[in-house]
PDB file of C-alpha atoms in Angstrom:
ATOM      1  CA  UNK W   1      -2.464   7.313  -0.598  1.00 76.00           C
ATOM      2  CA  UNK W   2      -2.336   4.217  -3.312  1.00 89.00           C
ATOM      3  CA  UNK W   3       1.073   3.229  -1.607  1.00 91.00           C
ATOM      4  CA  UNK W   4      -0.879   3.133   1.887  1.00 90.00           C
ATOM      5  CA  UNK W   5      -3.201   1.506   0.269  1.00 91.00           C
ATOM      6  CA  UNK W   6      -1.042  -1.525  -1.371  1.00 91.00           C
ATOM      7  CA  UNK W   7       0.821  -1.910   1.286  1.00 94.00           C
ATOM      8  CA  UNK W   8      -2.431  -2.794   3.362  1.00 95.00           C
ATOM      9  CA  UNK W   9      -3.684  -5.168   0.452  1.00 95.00           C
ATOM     10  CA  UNK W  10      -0.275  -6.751   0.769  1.00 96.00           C
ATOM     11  CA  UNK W  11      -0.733  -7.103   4.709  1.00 96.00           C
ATOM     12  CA  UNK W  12      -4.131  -9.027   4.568  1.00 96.00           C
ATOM     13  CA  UNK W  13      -3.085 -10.841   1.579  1.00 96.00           C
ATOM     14  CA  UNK W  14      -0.085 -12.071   4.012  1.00 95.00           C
ATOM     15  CA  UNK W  15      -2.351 -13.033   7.340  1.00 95.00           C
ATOM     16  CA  UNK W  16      -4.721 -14.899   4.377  1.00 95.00           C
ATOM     17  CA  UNK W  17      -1.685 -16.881   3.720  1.00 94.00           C
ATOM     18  CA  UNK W  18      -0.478 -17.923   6.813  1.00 93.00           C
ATOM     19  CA  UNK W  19      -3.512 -18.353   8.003  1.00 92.00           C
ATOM     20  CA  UNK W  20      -3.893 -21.209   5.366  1.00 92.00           C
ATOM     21  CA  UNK W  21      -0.220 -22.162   6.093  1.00 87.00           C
ATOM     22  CA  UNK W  22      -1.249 -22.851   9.961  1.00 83.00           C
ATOM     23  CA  UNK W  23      -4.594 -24.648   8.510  1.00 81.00           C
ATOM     24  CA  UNK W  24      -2.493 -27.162   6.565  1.00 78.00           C
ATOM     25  CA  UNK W  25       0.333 -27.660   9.083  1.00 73.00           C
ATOM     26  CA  UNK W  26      -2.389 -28.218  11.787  1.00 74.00           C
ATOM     27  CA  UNK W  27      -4.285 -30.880   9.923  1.00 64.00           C
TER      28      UNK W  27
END
């Protein structure tokens, strides 16, 4: 269950990311 669980803090820790990547490139 914690290794689900990481793996899914990981994931939204990754779209947060490039979501700031694709901020910064845009402006």
């Amino acid at each position: 269950m914690t290794q689900i669980y990481k793996s899914r803090w990981q994931i939204e820790l990754f779209f947060k990311w490039i979501k700031q990547n694709h901020s910064s490139v845009q402006g």
